[in-house]
Amino acid sequence: MCQLLGMNSAIPADVRFSLTGFAARGGLTDHHGDGFGVGFFEDKACRLFMDTQPASTSPVAELLKHYPIKSRNVIAHIRKATQGSSQRLENCHPFTRELWGRHWLFAHNGDLKNYAPALDGVCLPVGATDSERAFCEILQTLRASSQREPCTPEQTFETLCQVTQKIACHGVFNFLLSNGQTMFAHCSTRLWYLQRQWPFSNAQLVDSELSMDFALTNVANDKLCIIATQPLTRNECWQQLEAGQLLWIEDGELIQKVQLEVSEQVKFQNAANLACV
Amino acid sequence: MCQLLGMNSAIPADVRFSLTGFAARGGLTDHHGDGFGVGFFEDKACRLFMDTQPASTSPVAELLKHYPIKSRNVIAHIRKATQGSSQRLENCHPFTRELWGRHWLFAHNGDLKNYAPALDGVCLPVGATDSERAFCEILQTLRASSQREPCTPEQTFETLCQVTQKIACHGVFNFLLSNGQTMFAHCSTRLWYLQRQWPFSNAQLVDSELSMDFALTNVANDKLCIIATQPLTRNECWQQLEAGQLLWIEDGELIQKVQLEVSEQVKFQNAANLACV
């Protein structure tokens, strides 16, 4: 399995603090050492940094810990390979494609079984992962609802609910998806959510000794949401999402949350996880 | 205008030597300080590093000078903006899209006038440049010749000749295009070409004191082609391409070179350039 990190902010924000904790899980405090990727949106376009080396030791990850890239939407992923050769770049998340004149980013944590969607060629996978196939099916479905012009945000979310429900029948499908404006997050088994807003406080990373007092760096109107496979900080109010929840987040706010049906496979897996605790 | 650098190699090669000379032109030895981008293919997928900072000072460019990424196809671009706001990421080359289950990379040096291709929505520009519009038209034309399966290399080159001829009517259209296997290069006004193969020798960068003895690092079967807006080294046998030439390069070899018609505008510009020398 893998780990996900997403950020959606009202104004461009620096995510180096969160990335530092997250990158440690790529081989240092956790075993997700099969490469990593981070995509930063700057308006409609995104910049993607990836490496097949573990995030805890990669020079690319090291650059990102020190180079401030401000962004309103970020998706990061550290990989523990389940499908697709681990050392191949084409299997590294996040994946990116263009739709309606914007870049889209997608990262997945999970495992889809017997999943071979009928892809018409407008968006085809480059690598061998179930994850990239799912991204292609999502974009193909969105494009089928409108070829050139973007759908309204409401239509986009409605279409995304339908295609997510369909794909989630195949197994565990925790994902983050963004077009630089909106962040969508779906939970099958494990995803946590945090909103940071005024009054800001001090936060202490789980995976490092580092702490940061956001009251010193943020102003009253700053507002952002962080979504992660596991909480990144010790002393903030993270909420665990429930299986089947799909979130629409924009400008650092939760706009809508819907409850989709949960497959028997996912129910079984969640029951097994609870039994292990 | 901008500067281009492309590399196609029989086996994965380290391009840090060439990139060091090229990056110096991004604000140090030349004035192309409006951002840069470098795309490295690893088989069918590419990794793109970009920055809106000048290549001569960007921390991302600094990383690339020291981090060896071996690749068989590389395209780099340093930007002096003509169309599209210079500090916006969406206007930075190279551009990337997926076609036939591979990534494709494209970078352009030139200026297309009155160029508004009819794009059907399968590939739309994210930014505001003539260059990205041209890339979208090229990919749309290739996809129209085959929706899902790759055309044969011969068909691909034939289609590319036709669409290049059409776009080049609008102005200066020096470009590099690669799908990770093949490198295509078109010259309107300025592009140089070099093949490095056995017996390898010492090369001295034009833009830096750095030199490298390739006889010490390469073996007999190594073979690569470098294409650049201006020769990167002082003491190697660079050949200047002629206006209208389109090259198909693969495995470090020139496979085919065709001569397309040259527009009156480009003939006029080339005559003016000669008159200036």
Coordinates of C-alpha atoms in Angstrom, one line a residue:
Chain A
M1 CA 0.0 0.0 0.0
C2 CA 1.0 3.6 -0.2
Q3 CA 0.4 6.9 1.6
L4 CA -1.3 10.0 0.3
L5 CA -1.0 13.7 1.2
G6 CA -3.2 16.5 -0.2
M7 CA -3.5 20.2 0.5
N8 CA -6.1 22.7 -0.6
S9 CA -5.7 26.3 0.4
A10 CA -7.6 29.6 0.0
I11 CA -4.3 31.3 -0.9
P12 CA -1.0 29.9 -2.1
A13 CA 0.7 28.1 0.8
D14 CA 4.1 26.6 1.6
V15 CA 3.8 22.9 2.4
R16 CA 7.4 22.2 3.3
F17 CA 6.4 21.5 7.0
S18 CA 3.9 18.8 6.0
L19 CA 6.2 17.4 3.3
T20 CA 9.0 17.0 5.8
G21 CA 6.9 14.7 8.0
F22 CA 5.4 12.9 5.0
A23 CA 8.8 12.3 3.3
A24 CA 10.1 10.6 6.5
R25 CA 7.5 7.9 6.0
G26 CA 9.2 7.0 2.7
G27 CA 11.8 4.7 4.2
L28 CA 12.6 6.3 7.5
T29 CA 9.6 6.2 9.9
D30 CA 7.6 3.9 7.7
H31 CA 8.4 1.4 4.8
H32 CA 7.0 3.2 1.7
G33 CA 10.4 3.2 0.0
D34 CA 9.4 2.5 -3.7
G35 CA 9.6 6.0 -5.0
F36 CA 7.5 9.2 -4.4
G37 CA 5.9 12.1 -6.3
V38 CA 4.7 15.5 -5.4
G39 CA 2.6 17.8 -7.7
F40 CA 2.2 21.5 -7.0
F41 CA -0.4 23.5 -8.9
E42 CA 0.3 27.0 -9.9
D43 CA -3.1 28.1 -11.2
K44 CA -4.1 25.8 -14.1
A45 CA -0.7 24.1 -14.5
C46 CA 1.1 21.7 -12.2
R47 CA 4.7 21.0 -11.6
L48 CA 5.5 17.4 -10.8
F49 CA 8.6 16.2 -8.9
M50 CA 9.1 12.4 -8.8
D51 CA 11.8 9.9 -8.0
T52 CA 12.1 6.2 -7.9
Q53 CA 14.4 6.6 -4.8
P54 CA 12.8 6.6 -1.4
A55 CA 11.5 10.0 -0.3
S56 CA 13.6 9.9 2.9
T57 CA 16.9 9.8 0.9
S58 CA 16.1 11.2 -2.5
P59 CA 17.9 14.4 -3.6
V60 CA 14.7 15.5 -5.3
A61 CA 12.8 15.2 -1.9
E62 CA 15.7 17.1 -0.2
L63 CA 15.3 20.0 -2.7
L64 CA 11.6 20.2 -1.9
K65 CA 12.2 20.4 1.8
H66 CA 14.2 23.6 1.2
Y67 CA 12.8 25.2 -1.9
P68 CA 9.6 27.1 -1.1
I69 CA 7.0 26.4 -3.8
K70 CA 3.7 28.1 -2.9
S71 CA 0.6 26.4 -4.1
R72 CA -3.1 26.3 -3.6
N73 CA -3.3 22.6 -4.4
V74 CA -0.7 19.9 -3.7
I75 CA -0.9 16.1 -4.0
A76 CA 1.9 13.9 -2.8
H77 CA 2.3 10.1 -2.7
I78 CA 4.9 7.7 -1.3
R79 CA 4.8 4.3 -2.8
K80 CA 4.9 0.7 -1.5
A81 CA 4.3 -1.2 -4.7
T82 CA 1.4 -3.6 -5.0
Q83 CA 0.8 -3.6 -8.8
G84 CA 3.4 -2.6 -11.4
S85 CA 7.1 -2.7 -11.1
S86 CA 8.3 -0.5 -8.3
Q87 CA 11.4 1.0 -9.9
R88 CA 9.7 2.2 -13.0
L89 CA 8.9 5.9 -13.4
E90 CA 5.7 5.3 -15.3
N91 CA 4.2 3.6 -12.2
C92 CA 5.0 6.5 -9.8
H93 CA 2.1 8.6 -8.6
P94 CA 0.7 11.3 -8.9
F95 CA -0.3 10.9 -12.5
T96 CA -1.1 13.9 -14.6
R97 CA -3.3 14.6 -17.7
E98 CA -4.9 17.6 -19.3
L99 CA -8.7 18.0 -19.4
W100 CA -10.6 21.1 -20.4
G101 CA -7.4 23.1 -20.7
R102 CA -6.3 22.4 -17.1
H103 CA -3.9 19.9 -15.7
W104 CA -5.4 17.2 -13.4
L105 CA -3.4 15.3 -10.8
F106 CA -4.4 11.9 -9.3
A107 CA -2.9 9.7 -6.6
H108 CA -4.3 6.4 -5.2
N109 CA -3.8 4.3 -2.2
G110 CA -5.4 0.8 -2.5
D111 CA -5.7 -2.2 -4.7
L112 CA -8.3 -2.7 -7.4
K113 CA -9.0 -6.4 -8.4
N114 CA -10.1 -7.6 -11.8
Y115 CA -10.2 -4.0 -13.0
A116 CA -9.9 -3.5 -16.8
P117 CA -12.0 -0.5 -17.8
A118 CA -13.0 0.0 -21.5
L119 CA -10.8 2.9 -22.5
D120 CA -11.5 4.6 -25.8
G121 CA -8.0 6.0 -26.4
V122 CA -8.5 9.6 -25.4
C123 CA -6.6 8.8 -22.2
L124 CA -4.5 5.7 -22.0
P125 CA -2.3 4.4 -19.2
V126 CA 1.5 4.7 -19.7
G127 CA 2.4 2.3 -16.9
A128 CA 1.0 -0.9 -15.5
T129 CA -0.9 0.2 -12.4
D130 CA -4.6 -0.2 -11.5
S131 CA -4.3 3.4 -10.2
E132 CA -3.5 5.0 -13.6
R133 CA -6.2 2.9 -15.3
A134 CA -8.7 4.4 -12.7
F135 CA -7.5 7.9 -13.4
C136 CA -7.9 7.3 -17.2
E137 CA -11.5 6.0 -16.6
I138 CA -12.3 9.1 -14.4
L139 CA -11.1 11.5 -17.0
Q140 CA -12.7 9.7 -19.9
T141 CA -16.0 9.8 -18.0
L142 CA -15.7 13.5 -17.2
R143 CA -14.7 14.3 -20.8
A144 CA -17.7 12.2 -22.1
S145 CA -20.0 14.6 -20.2
S146 CA -18.4 17.6 -22.0
Q147 CA -15.8 17.4 -24.8
R148 CA -14.3 20.9 -24.7
E149 CA -15.9 23.1 -22.1
P150 CA -15.6 22.4 -18.4
C151 CA -18.8 21.1 -16.7
T152 CA -20.1 23.1 -13.8
P153 CA -18.5 22.2 -10.5
E154 CA -21.8 20.5 -9.4
Q155 CA -21.9 18.4 -12.6
T156 CA -18.3 17.5 -12.3
F157 CA -18.8 16.3 -8.7
E158 CA -22.0 14.4 -9.6
T159 CA -20.1 12.6 -12.5
L160 CA -17.2 11.9 -10.2
C161 CA -19.6 10.3 -7.6
Q162 CA -20.9 8.0 -10.2
V163 CA -17.6 6.9 -11.6
T164 CA -16.0 6.5 -8.2
Q165 CA -18.9 4.3 -7.1
K166 CA -18.3 2.1 -10.1
I167 CA -14.5 1.8 -9.7
A168 CA -14.7 1.3 -5.9
C169 CA -16.6 -2.0 -6.5
H170 CA -13.2 -3.4 -7.5
G171 CA -11.5 -2.9 -4.2
V172 CA -9.8 -0.4 -2.0
F173 CA -9.9 3.0 -3.6
N174 CA -8.6 5.8 -1.4
F175 CA -7.7 8.7 -3.8
L176 CA -6.9 12.4 -4.2
L177 CA -7.8 14.2 -7.4
S178 CA -7.3 17.9 -8.2
N179 CA -7.5 20.3 -11.1
G180 CA -5.7 23.1 -9.4
Q181 CA -8.9 24.7 -8.2
T182 CA -10.7 21.9 -6.4
M183 CA -9.5 18.9 -4.4
F184 CA -11.6 15.7 -4.3
A185 CA -10.8 13.0 -1.8
H186 CA -12.3 9.5 -1.6
C187 CA -12.0 7.2 1.4
S188 CA -12.3 3.4 1.2
T189 CA -10.3 2.4 4.2
R190 CA -8.1 5.1 5.6
L191 CA -8.0 8.9 5.1
W192 CA -7.8 11.7 7.6
Y193 CA -8.8 15.3 7.3
L194 CA -7.8 18.5 9.0
Q195 CA -8.8 22.1 8.5
R196 CA -6.3 24.8 9.7
Q197 CA -7.7 28.3 10.1
W198 CA -7.7 31.2 12.5
P199 CA -6.8 31.1 15.4
F200 CA -3.7 29.2 14.3
S201 CA -1.6 27.3 16.8
N202 CA 1.6 25.3 17.2
A203 CA 1.7 21.9 15.4
Q204 CA 4.2 19.1 16.2
L205 CA 5.0 16.5 13.5
V206 CA 4.4 12.8 14.3
D207 CA 7.4 11.7 12.1
S208 CA 10.0 14.3 13.2
E209 CA 10.9 16.5 16.1
L210 CA 9.9 19.5 14.0
S211 CA 7.2 21.8 15.2
M212 CA 5.8 25.0 13.7
D213 CA 3.7 27.8 15.2
F214 CA 1.3 28.7 12.4
A215 CA 0.1 31.8 14.4
L216 CA 3.5 33.4 13.5
T217 CA 3.3 32.6 9.8
N218 CA -0.4 32.8 8.9
V219 CA -2.9 35.6 8.9
A220 CA -6.6 35.7 9.7
N221 CA -7.9 34.9 6.2
D222 CA -5.6 31.9 5.6
K223 CA -7.5 28.7 5.5
L224 CA -6.5 25.3 4.3
C225 CA -7.4 21.6 4.4
I226 CA -5.0 18.8 4.7
I227 CA -5.9 15.2 3.8
A228 CA -3.6 12.3 4.7
T229 CA -3.5 8.6 5.0
Q230 CA -2.4 9.0 8.6
P231 CA -2.4 12.3 10.7
L232 CA 0.8 14.2 10.2
T233 CA 0.7 16.2 13.5
R234 CA 0.2 15.1 17.1
N235 CA -1.7 18.0 18.5
E236 CA -4.3 19.0 15.9
C237 CA -7.9 18.0 15.5
W238 CA -7.7 15.4 12.6
Q239 CA -11.0 13.8 11.6
Q240 CA -11.1 10.3 10.2
L241 CA -13.2 9.9 7.1
E242 CA -15.7 7.1 6.8
A243 CA -15.6 4.4 4.2
G244 CA -17.4 5.6 1.1
Q245 CA -17.1 9.3 1.7
L246 CA -16.2 11.5 -1.2
L247 CA -15.2 15.1 -0.4
W248 CA -15.3 18.2 -2.6
I249 CA -12.9 20.8 -1.1
E250 CA -12.3 24.3 -2.4
D251 CA -10.6 27.5 -1.1
G252 CA -9.6 25.6 2.0
E253 CA -13.2 24.7 2.8
L254 CA -15.2 21.5 2.7
I255 CA -17.9 22.3 0.1
Q256 CA -19.7 19.0 0.0
K257 CA -19.4 15.5 1.4
V258 CA -21.4 12.5 0.0
Q259 CA -21.7 9.0 1.2
L260 CA -21.3 6.4 -1.5
E261 CA -22.1 2.7 -1.2
V262 CA -19.3 0.6 0.2
S263 CA -18.4 -2.7 -1.4
E264 CA -18.4 -5.9 0.5
Q265 CA -14.7 -6.3 0.0
V266 CA -14.0 -2.9 1.6
K267 CA -16.4 -3.6 4.5
F268 CA -14.5 -6.9 5.1
Q269 CA -11.1 -5.2 5.0
N270 CA -12.2 -2.4 7.4
A271 CA -13.6 -5.0 9.8
A272 CA -10.3 -6.9 9.6
N273 CA -8.4 -3.7 10.3
L274 CA -10.5 -2.9 13.3
A275 CA -10.0 -6.5 14.6
C276 CA -6.2 -5.9 14.4
V277 CA -6.2 -2.8 16.5
Chain B
M1 CA 13.1 33.8 -28.6
C2 CA 14.3 30.7 -26.7
Q3 CA 16.9 28.1 -26.9
L4 CA 16.5 24.3 -27.4
L5 CA 18.5 21.3 -26.4
G6 CA 17.7 17.7 -27.4
M7 CA 19.5 14.4 -26.9
N8 CA 18.8 11.0 -28.3
S9 CA 21.0 8.1 -27.4
A10 CA 21.3 4.4 -28.1
I11 CA 21.7 3.6 -24.4
P12 CA 20.7 5.7 -21.4
A13 CA 23.1 8.6 -21.1
D14 CA 24.0 11.3 -18.5
V15 CA 23.5 14.8 -20.0
R16 CA 24.8 16.8 -17.1
F17 CA 27.8 18.1 -19.1
S18 CA 25.5 19.5 -21.9
L19 CA 23.0 20.8 -19.4
T20 CA 25.7 22.7 -17.5
G21 CA 26.6 24.7 -20.6
F22 CA 23.0 25.1 -21.7
A23 CA 21.8 26.3 -18.3
A24 CA 24.5 29.1 -18.3
R25 CA 22.6 30.6 -21.3
G26 CA 19.6 31.0 -19.0
G27 CA 20.7 34.4 -17.6
L28 CA 24.5 34.1 -17.4
T29 CA 26.1 33.8 -20.8
D30 CA 22.9 34.7 -22.6
H31 CA 19.6 36.5 -21.8
H32 CA 17.1 33.6 -21.8
G33 CA 16.1 34.2 -18.2
D34 CA 12.3 33.6 -18.3
G35 CA 12.3 30.1 -16.8
F36 CA 13.4 26.8 -18.1
G37 CA 12.3 23.2 -18.3
V38 CA 14.0 19.8 -18.8
G39 CA 12.2 16.5 -19.6
F40 CA 14.0 13.2 -19.2
F41 CA 12.4 10.1 -20.6
E42 CA 12.8 6.8 -18.8
D43 CA 11.3 4.3 -21.3
K44 CA 7.7 5.4 -22.0
A45 CA 7.4 7.9 -19.2
C46 CA 9.0 11.3 -18.7
R47 CA 10.0 13.3 -15.7
L48 CA 9.8 17.0 -16.2
F49 CA 11.7 19.6 -14.1
M50 CA 10.7 23.2 -14.6
D51 CA 11.1 26.5 -13.0
T52 CA 10.1 30.1 -13.6
Q53 CA 13.4 31.2 -12.2
P54 CA 16.4 31.6 -14.7
A55 CA 18.3 28.3 -15.3
S56 CA 21.5 29.9 -14.3
T57 CA 20.3 30.6 -10.7
S58 CA 17.4 28.2 -10.1
P59 CA 17.8 25.6 -7.3
V60 CA 16.0 23.1 -9.6
A61 CA 18.6 23.6 -12.3
E62 CA 21.3 23.3 -9.7
L63 CA 19.9 19.9 -8.6
L64 CA 20.0 18.7 -12.2
K65 CA 23.7 19.6 -12.6
H66 CA 24.6 17.3 -9.8
Y67 CA 21.9 14.5 -9.9
P68 CA 22.7 12.0 -12.6
I69 CA 19.4 11.0 -14.4
K70 CA 20.3 8.7 -17.3
S71 CA 18.0 8.9 -20.2
R72 CA 17.8 8.0 -23.9
N73 CA 15.7 11.1 -24.8
V74 CA 16.0 14.5 -23.2
I75 CA 14.5 17.8 -24.2
A76 CA 15.4 21.1 -22.5
H77 CA 14.3 24.7 -23.1
I78 CA 15.3 28.0 -21.8
R79 CA 12.8 30.8 -22.3
K80 CA 12.9 34.4 -23.5
A81 CA 9.2 35.1 -23.6
T82 CA 7.6 36.3 -26.9
Q83 CA 3.9 35.2 -26.4
G84 CA 2.3 34.4 -23.0
S85 CA 3.2 35.8 -19.6
S86 CA 6.8 34.9 -18.8
Q87 CA 6.4 34.1 -15.1
R88 CA 3.6 31.7 -15.5
L89 CA 4.3 27.9 -15.2
E90 CA 1.7 27.0 -17.8
N91 CA 3.8 28.8 -20.4
C92 CA 7.0 27.0 -19.7
H93 CA 8.3 24.4 -22.1
P94 CA 8.7 21.5 -22.6
F95 CA 5.0 20.7 -22.7
T96 CA 3.9 17.1 -22.1
R97 CA 0.9 15.0 -23.1
E98 CA 0.0 11.3 -23.4
L99 CA -0.7 9.7 -26.8
W100 CA -0.9 6.0 -27.5
G101 CA 0.1 5.1 -24.0
R102 CA 3.3 7.0 -24.0
H103 CA 4.3 10.5 -22.8
W104 CA 5.3 13.0 -25.5
L105 CA 7.5 16.1 -25.0
F106 CA 7.6 19.2 -27.1
A107 CA 9.6 22.4 -27.0
H108 CA 9.5 25.3 -29.5
N109 CA 11.8 28.2 -30.5
G110 CA 10.1 30.7 -32.7
D111 CA 7.0 32.8 -33.1
L112 CA 3.8 31.7 -35.0
K113 CA 1.6 34.6 -36.2
N114 CA -2.2 34.4 -36.6
Y115 CA -2.1 30.8 -35.5
A116 CA -5.4 29.6 -34.1
P117 CA -5.8 25.9 -35.0
A118 CA -9.2 24.2 -34.7
L119 CA -8.8 22.0 -31.7
D120 CA -11.4 19.3 -31.0
G121 CA -10.9 19.1 -27.3
V122 CA -8.9 15.9 -27.1
C123 CA -5.8 18.0 -26.4
L124 CA -6.2 21.6 -25.4
P125 CA -3.6 24.2 -24.3
V126 CA -3.3 25.0 -20.6
G127 CA -1.3 28.2 -21.2
A128 CA -1.4 31.1 -23.7
T129 CA 1.5 30.2 -26.0
D130 CA 1.5 29.6 -29.8
S131 CA 3.9 26.7 -28.9
E132 CA 1.5 24.7 -26.8
R133 CA -1.3 25.3 -29.4
A134 CA 1.1 23.8 -32.1
F135 CA 1.8 20.8 -29.8
C136 CA -1.9 20.2 -29.4
E137 CA -2.4 20.4 -33.2
I138 CA 0.4 17.9 -33.8
L139 CA -1.0 15.4 -31.3
Q140 CA -4.5 15.9 -32.5
T141 CA -3.4 15.1 -36.0
L142 CA -1.4 12.1 -35.0
R143 CA -4.3 10.8 -32.9
A144 CA -6.7 11.4 -35.8
S145 CA -4.6 9.0 -37.9
S146 CA -5.0 6.3 -35.2
Q147 CA -7.1 6.6 -32.0
R148 CA -5.7 3.9 -29.8
E149 CA -2.8 2.0 -31.4
P150 CA 0.5 3.7 -32.4
C151 CA 1.0 4.3 -36.1
T152 CA 4.1 2.7 -37.6
P153 CA 7.2 5.0 -37.3
E154 CA 7.0 5.7 -41.0
Q155 CA 3.3 6.7 -40.8
T156 CA 4.0 8.9 -37.8
F157 CA 6.9 10.7 -39.6
E158 CA 4.7 11.1 -42.7
T159 CA 1.9 12.7 -40.7
L160 CA 4.4 14.8 -38.8
C161 CA 5.8 16.1 -42.1
Q162 CA 2.3 17.2 -43.2
V163 CA 1.3 18.9 -40.0
T164 CA 4.7 20.6 -39.6
Q165 CA 4.5 22.0 -43.1
K166 CA 1.0 23.4 -42.3
I167 CA 2.0 25.0 -39.0
A168 CA 5.3 26.4 -40.3
C169 CA 3.4 28.6 -42.7
H170 CA 2.6 30.8 -39.7
G171 CA 6.2 31.7 -38.9
V172 CA 9.3 30.5 -37.2
F173 CA 8.9 26.9 -36.0
N174 CA 12.1 25.4 -34.7
F175 CA 11.0 22.5 -32.5
L176 CA 12.0 19.3 -30.7
L177 CA 9.4 16.5 -30.2
S178 CA 10.0 13.1 -28.6
N179 CA 8.0 10.1 -27.4
G180 CA 10.8 8.5 -25.5
Q181 CA 11.9 6.4 -28.4
T182 CA 12.3 8.8 -31.3
M183 CA 13.4 12.4 -31.4
F184 CA 12.0 14.7 -34.1
A185 CA 13.7 18.0 -34.9
H186 CA 12.5 20.7 -37.2
C187 CA 14.5 23.7 -38.3
S188 CA 13.1 27.0 -39.5
T189 CA 15.9 29.4 -38.7
R190 CA 18.4 28.0 -36.3
L191 CA 19.3 24.4 -35.2
W192 CA 22.6 22.6 -35.0
Y193 CA 23.2 18.9 -34.9
L194 CA 26.0 16.7 -33.6
Q195 CA 26.6 13.0 -33.5
R196 CA 28.9 11.6 -30.8
Q197 CA 30.2 8.1 -31.4
W198 CA 33.4 6.0 -31.3
P199 CA 36.2 7.2 -31.3
F200 CA 35.2 9.6 -28.6
S201 CA 37.2 12.7 -27.8
N202 CA 37.6 15.6 -25.5
A203 CA 34.9 18.3 -25.7
Q204 CA 35.1 21.9 -24.4
L205 CA 31.9 23.8 -23.5
V206 CA 31.3 27.2 -25.2
D207 CA 29.6 28.6 -22.1
S208 CA 31.9 27.4 -19.4
E209 CA 35.5 26.4 -18.7
L210 CA 34.3 22.8 -18.3
S211 CA 35.6 20.1 -20.6
M212 CA 35.1 16.4 -20.7
D213 CA 37.0 13.5 -22.3
F214 CA 34.2 11.2 -23.5
A215 CA 36.8 8.6 -24.4
L216 CA 37.1 8.0 -20.6
T217 CA 33.4 7.6 -20.0
N218 CA 31.9 6.1 -23.1
V219 CA 32.3 2.6 -24.8
A220 CA 32.5 1.6 -28.4
N221 CA 28.7 1.0 -28.9
D222 CA 27.6 4.3 -27.3
K223 CA 26.2 6.6 -29.9
L224 CA 24.1 9.8 -29.4
C225 CA 22.8 12.8 -31.2
I226 CA 22.6 16.3 -29.7
I227 CA 20.5 19.0 -31.3
A228 CA 20.8 22.6 -30.1
T229 CA 19.9 26.1 -31.1
Q230 CA 23.6 27.0 -30.9
P231 CA 26.6 24.6 -30.7
L232 CA 27.3 23.7 -27.0
T233 CA 31.0 22.8 -27.5
R234 CA 33.9 24.4 -29.3
N235 CA 35.8 21.5 -30.7
E236 CA 33.3 19.1 -32.1
C237 CA 31.8 18.8 -35.6
W238 CA 28.4 20.5 -35.3
Q239 CA 26.3 20.7 -38.5
Q240 CA 23.9 23.5 -39.1
L241 CA 20.4 22.3 -40.3
E242 CA 18.9 24.0 -43.2
A243 CA 15.5 25.8 -43.1
G244 CA 12.7 23.4 -43.6
Q245 CA 14.6 20.3 -42.6
L246 CA 12.7 17.8 -40.4
L247 CA 14.8 15.0 -38.8
W248 CA 13.8 11.6 -37.4
I249 CA 16.5 10.4 -35.0
E250 CA 16.5 7.1 -33.1
D251 CA 19.0 5.0 -31.2
G252 CA 21.5 7.9 -31.6
E253 CA 21.3 7.7 -35.4
L254 CA 19.8 9.9 -38.0
I255 CA 17.1 7.7 -39.6
Q256 CA 15.6 10.1 -42.1
K257 CA 15.8 13.8 -43.1
V258 CA 13.2 15.5 -45.3
Q259 CA 13.2 18.9 -46.8
L260 CA 9.8 20.7 -46.3
E261 CA 8.8 23.9 -48.1
V262 CA 9.9 27.1 -46.4
S263 CA 7.5 30.0 -45.9
E264 CA 8.3 33.4 -47.4
Q265 CA 8.3 34.8 -43.8
V266 CA 11.1 32.4 -42.7
K267 CA 13.1 33.0 -46.0
F268 CA 12.9 36.7 -45.3
Q269 CA 14.0 36.2 -41.6
N270 CA 16.9 33.9 -42.6
A271 CA 18.0 36.5 -45.2
A272 CA 17.9 39.2 -42.6
N273 CA 19.9 37.1 -40.2
L274 CA 22.5 36.4 -42.8
A275 CA 22.7 40.1 -43.6
C276 CA 23.4 40.8 -39.9
V277 CA 26.3 38.5 -39.6

